[in-house]
Amino acid sequence: MQALYLGTGEQSRFSHGDISSARGRFLIARTAKGEAVGCGAFKRLDFGVAELVCIYSRMPNAGIGRAVLTGLESNAAKAGYHTLMVDMSRTSRLGKRFFWRMGFEPAFSTGADLQADQGLFLGKKVV
């Protein structure tokens, strides 16, 4: 699924260790037949704050992204996070619309590795 999200020749913003730790997650959405159709992940950004590092759906507008994000929100709350952040391109209309519909709002980065001039930061409280 990581290859589907990144395509060929791209570098990931996260390592396997980031998302397979006790404070990170990688989820795969599958059809009833077991076919992978989407994925998502988060990693620790700061104390109490997780960063979404990927959300992918093979079939846009089919509810897969929503299901993946809902699962990530639940897992983040169980892992002890109170906030999910996403760093995205300021020009990504579809991404902005998706996250705004899902309750994300403009936020400030709390991590030293994120630069305010690089993208748009959106955040959401999770419970």
XYZ file of N, CA and C in Angstrom:
381
model
N 0.824 -1.183 0.000
C 0.000 0.000 0.000
C 0.872 1.251 0.000
N 2.032 1.164 0.655
C 2.922 2.325 0.651
C 3.354 2.627 -0.776
N 3.619 1.602 -1.564
C 4.003 1.814 -2.958
C 2.852 2.437 -3.749
N 1.616 2.025 -3.469
C 0.469 2.622 -4.145
C 0.347 4.101 -3.809
N 0.581 4.454 -2.555
C 0.465 5.844 -2.124
C 1.580 6.701 -2.711
N 2.806 6.163 -2.722
C 3.958 6.955 -3.135
C 4.230 6.907 -4.625
N 3.809 5.851 -5.292
C 4.164 5.702 -6.693
C 5.607 5.223 -6.803
N 6.155 5.283 -7.970
C 7.518 4.824 -8.160
C 8.491 5.978 -8.048
N 9.630 5.724 -7.442
C 10.693 6.711 -7.372
C 10.512 7.789 -6.329
N 9.469 7.734 -5.507
C 9.231 8.751 -4.487
C 9.865 8.322 -3.166
N 10.184 9.300 -2.350
C 10.701 9.053 -1.014
C 9.577 9.261 -0.010
N 9.466 8.355 0.925
C 8.438 8.455 1.937
C 8.810 9.491 2.983
N 7.793 10.133 3.572
C 8.014 11.079 4.660
C 8.109 10.356 5.994
N 7.957 9.050 5.997
C 8.006 8.313 7.249
C 8.751 7.007 7.051
N 9.250 6.470 8.143
C 9.934 5.186 8.079
C 9.011 4.111 8.643
N 9.330 2.896 8.346
C 8.561 1.770 8.863
C 8.528 1.822 10.383
N 9.625 2.207 11.001
C 9.691 2.295 12.461
C 8.757 3.338 13.037
N 8.554 4.447 12.320
C 7.645 5.508 12.784
C 6.228 4.997 12.977
N 5.778 4.194 12.039
C 4.376 3.784 12.066
C 4.157 2.428 12.717
N 5.213 1.675 12.956
C 5.035 0.375 13.595
C 5.392 0.416 15.074
N 5.684 1.603 15.597
C 5.962 1.740 17.020
C 4.659 1.702 17.805
N 4.759 1.696 19.124
C 3.574 1.697 19.975
C 2.774 2.987 19.806
N 3.385 4.047 19.316
C 2.708 5.339 19.159
C 2.406 5.669 17.700
N 2.563 4.718 16.797
C 2.251 4.928 15.393
C 1.346 3.821 14.886
N 0.700 4.055 13.752
C -0.183 3.037 13.166
C -0.153 3.128 11.650
N -0.378 1.981 11.022
C -0.586 1.889 9.584
C -1.796 0.996 9.386
N -2.848 1.503 8.778
C -4.072 0.736 8.554
C -4.272 0.492 7.067
N -4.842 -0.668 6.748
C -5.163 -1.012 5.367
C -6.659 -1.279 5.272
N -7.319 -0.645 4.314
C -8.738 -0.892 4.038
C -8.822 -1.972 2.970
N -9.651 -2.969 3.212
C -9.798 -4.092 2.281
C -11.265 -4.314 1.932
N -11.481 -4.867 0.744
C -12.830 -5.254 0.350
C -13.189 -6.550 1.072
N -14.437 -6.986 0.919
C -14.868 -8.248 1.524
C -14.055 -9.429 0.988
N -13.506 -9.287 -0.223
C -12.683 -10.346 -0.815
C -11.222 -10.240 -0.408
N -10.875 -9.221 0.388
C -9.508 -9.077 0.870
C -8.609 -8.194 0.026
N -9.145 -7.579 -1.025
C -8.341 -6.704 -1.885
C -8.081 -5.377 -1.180
N -6.814 -4.973 -1.133
C -6.457 -3.699 -0.518
C -6.922 -2.555 -1.413
N -7.694 -1.614 -0.835
C -8.234 -0.501 -1.616
C -7.875 0.860 -1.024
N -7.234 0.862 0.128
C -6.855 2.127 0.747
C -5.957 1.896 1.935
N -5.350 2.973 2.400
C -4.485 2.861 3.558
C -4.343 4.227 4.217
N -3.768 4.218 5.388
C -3.493 5.446 6.108
C -2.545 5.175 7.250
N -1.850 6.224 7.701
C -0.887 6.049 8.783
C -0.731 7.339 9.564
N -0.300 7.191 10.808
C 0.113 8.344 11.592
C 1.363 7.980 12.370
N 2.115 9.013 12.735
C 3.318 8.846 13.544
C 3.318 9.907 14.630
N 4.133 9.710 15.642
C 4.252 10.675 16.725
C 4.888 11.949 16.192
N 4.268 13.073 16.463
C 4.828 14.363 16.089
C 5.367 15.058 17.327
N 4.589 15.036 18.384
C 4.946 15.695 19.629
C 4.140 15.005 20.720
N 4.400 15.324 21.974
C 3.637 14.720 23.054
C 2.157 15.042 22.868
N 1.344 14.025 22.743
C -0.089 14.222 22.579
C -0.536 14.561 21.168
N 0.406 14.689 20.230
C 0.066 15.083 18.861
C 0.647 14.065 17.879
N -0.223 13.551 17.010
C 0.210 12.625 15.963
C 0.062 13.315 14.615
N 0.935 12.963 13.681
C 0.872 13.508 12.328
C 0.385 12.435 11.370
N -0.656 12.753 10.610
C -1.080 11.866 9.532
C -0.019 11.944 8.447
N 0.492 10.792 8.038
C 1.548 10.802 7.029
C 1.092 10.212 5.706
N -0.056 9.596 5.699
C -0.609 9.155 4.418
C -2.057 8.751 4.593
N -2.840 9.094 3.612
C -4.200 8.579 3.470
C -4.374 8.391 1.966
N -4.726 7.186 1.602
C -4.824 6.851 0.182
C -6.080 6.024 -0.057
N -6.732 6.256 -1.173
C -7.872 5.459 -1.594
C -7.755 5.195 -3.085
N -7.918 3.941 -3.476
C -7.910 3.604 -4.907
C -9.144 4.125 -5.609
N -10.223 4.298 -4.845
C -11.497 4.718 -5.435
C -11.970 5.992 -4.741
N -11.618 7.155 -5.277
C -12.059 8.413 -4.664
C -13.592 8.479 -4.582
N -14.071 9.160 -3.578
C -15.512 9.374 -3.360
C -16.289 8.092 -3.082
N -15.606 7.057 -2.613
C -16.292 5.803 -2.282
C -16.385 5.595 -0.770
N -15.934 6.582 0.023
C -15.994 6.466 1.474
C -14.800 5.772 2.099
N -13.843 5.364 1.276
C -12.676 4.647 1.796
C -11.793 5.576 2.620
N -11.527 6.774 2.113
C -10.708 7.728 2.857
C -11.340 8.067 4.196
N -12.648 8.267 4.203
C -13.382 8.563 5.438
C -13.238 7.401 6.432
N -13.396 6.166 5.946
C -13.277 4.992 6.821
C -11.858 4.866 7.377
N -10.864 5.081 6.533
C -9.470 5.002 6.988
C -9.197 6.075 8.037
N -9.612 7.300 7.758
C -9.377 8.391 8.700
C -10.091 8.148 10.026
N -11.310 7.652 9.981
C -12.042 7.341 11.204
C -11.290 6.297 12.026
N -10.769 5.275 11.363
C -9.973 4.256 12.051
C -8.702 4.837 12.647
N -8.051 5.735 11.922
C -6.832 6.366 12.439
C -7.140 7.253 13.641
N -8.251 7.988 13.588
C -8.640 8.833 14.721
C -8.867 7.980 15.966
N -9.567 6.874 15.816
C -9.828 5.980 16.940
C -8.526 5.404 17.500
N -7.655 4.957 16.616
C -6.368 4.402 17.048
C -5.495 5.451 17.717
N -5.529 6.686 17.219
C -4.736 7.765 17.813
C -5.204 8.052 19.238
N -6.517 8.099 19.429
C -7.050 8.338 20.778
C -6.643 7.211 21.721
N -6.713 5.955 21.256
C -6.330 4.808 22.082
C -4.837 4.822 22.404
N -4.027 5.408 21.506
C -2.576 5.480 21.730
C -2.197 6.661 22.622
N -3.189 7.454 23.052
C -2.928 8.543 23.969
C -2.784 9.921 23.347
N -3.066 10.049 22.074
C -2.981 11.355 21.425
C -4.274 12.135 21.644
N -4.166 13.453 21.701
C -5.352 14.300 21.794
C -5.581 15.091 20.508
N -4.580 15.129 19.620
C -4.692 15.905 18.385
C -4.056 15.158 17.222
N -4.706 15.235 16.068
C -4.122 14.756 14.812
C -3.825 15.979 13.961
N -2.654 16.006 13.352
C -2.254 17.094 12.453
C -1.995 16.505 11.077
N -2.180 17.332 10.065
C -1.816 16.937 8.707
C -1.129 18.133 8.058
N -0.026 17.855 7.393
C 0.739 18.858 6.648
C 0.480 18.567 5.185
N -0.119 19.523 4.486
C -0.455 19.264 3.094
C -0.120 20.461 2.217
N -0.064 20.214 0.956
C 0.197 21.273 -0.008
C -0.930 22.292 0.028
N -0.556 23.546 -0.022
C -1.564 24.614 -0.024
C -2.416 24.581 -1.294
N -1.944 23.912 -2.331
C -2.670 23.881 -3.605
C -3.560 22.648 -3.768
N -3.566 21.766 -2.791
C -4.355 20.535 -2.876
C -5.815 20.795 -2.540
N -6.612 21.114 -3.545
C -8.029 21.421 -3.318
C -8.796 20.219 -2.778
N -8.576 19.054 -3.388
C -9.289 17.857 -2.943
C -8.913 17.500 -1.515
N -7.630 17.574 -1.202
C -7.178 17.254 0.148
C -7.748 18.204 1.174
N -7.711 19.503 0.876
C -8.265 20.491 1.813
C -9.761 20.242 2.031
N -10.490 20.023 0.948
C -11.927 19.775 1.071
C -12.220 18.542 1.926
N -11.458 17.477 1.676
C -11.644 16.235 2.432
C -11.427 16.479 3.924
N -10.304 17.080 4.279
C -9.997 17.260 5.696
C -10.935 18.266 6.360
N -11.352 19.296 5.662
C -12.314 20.249 6.235
C -13.650 19.556 6.492
N -14.082 18.724 5.544
C -15.331 17.968 5.754
C -15.222 17.027 6.945
N -14.030 16.549 7.211
C -13.803 15.612 8.316
C -13.536 16.314 9.644
N -13.681 17.638 9.673
C -13.581 18.368 10.933
C -12.227 18.966 11.257
N -11.295 18.922 10.333
C -9.981 19.529 10.560
C -10.076 21.033 10.358
N -9.257 21.767 11.089
C -9.222 23.224 11.010
C -7.781 23.690 10.889
N -7.559 24.914 10.396
C -6.190 25.439 10.328
C -5.534 25.390 11.707
N -4.272 24.994 11.732
C -3.549 24.839 12.993
C -2.094 25.220 12.787
N -1.383 25.343 13.869
C 0.046 25.600 13.823
C 0.783 24.312 14.098
N 1.909 24.134 13.437
C 2.738 22.959 13.659
C 3.356 23.020 15.049
N 3.417 21.856 15.705
C 4.089 21.777 16.995
C 5.409 21.029 16.896
N 5.744 20.525 15.710
C 6.950 19.739 15.535
C 8.077 20.545 14.920
N 9.295 20.271 15.385
C 10.451 21.001 14.877
C 10.750 20.645 13.422
N 10.299 19.458 12.960
C 10.606 19.034 11.595
C 9.655 19.612 10.561
N 8.608 20.297 10.975
C 7.670 20.890 10.041
C 7.949 22.379 9.922
N 7.988 22.884 8.701
C 8.273 24.293 8.448
C 6.993 25.001 8.024
N 6.689 26.121 8.660
C 5.429 26.821 8.409
C 5.278 27.273 6.955
N 6.369 27.528 6.242
C 6.272 28.011 4.867
C 6.140 26.883 3.849
N 6.173 25.629 4.273
C 6.147 24.511 3.340
C 4.750 24.039 2.982
N 3.787 24.233 3.847
C 2.481 23.684 3.546
C 1.414 24.266 4.421
N 0.266 23.645 4.360
C -0.885 24.037 5.155
C -1.026 23.020 6.271
N -1.120 23.498 7.502
C -1.283 22.604 8.635
C -2.732 22.632 9.092
N -3.318 21.456 9.171
C -4.676 21.314 9.673
C -4.641 20.392 10.869
N -5.496 20.642 11.852
C -5.529 19.823 13.047
C -6.941 19.495 13.467
N -7.052 18.436 14.264
C -8.344 18.007 14.787
C -8.136 17.335 16.129
N -8.960 17.679 17.093
C -8.947 17.005 18.391
C -9.560 15.627 18.222
N -8.977 14.627 18.887
C -9.519 13.275 18.868
C -9.826 12.843 20.297
N -10.850 12.038 20.440
C -11.231 11.546 21.770
C -11.477 10.069 21.739
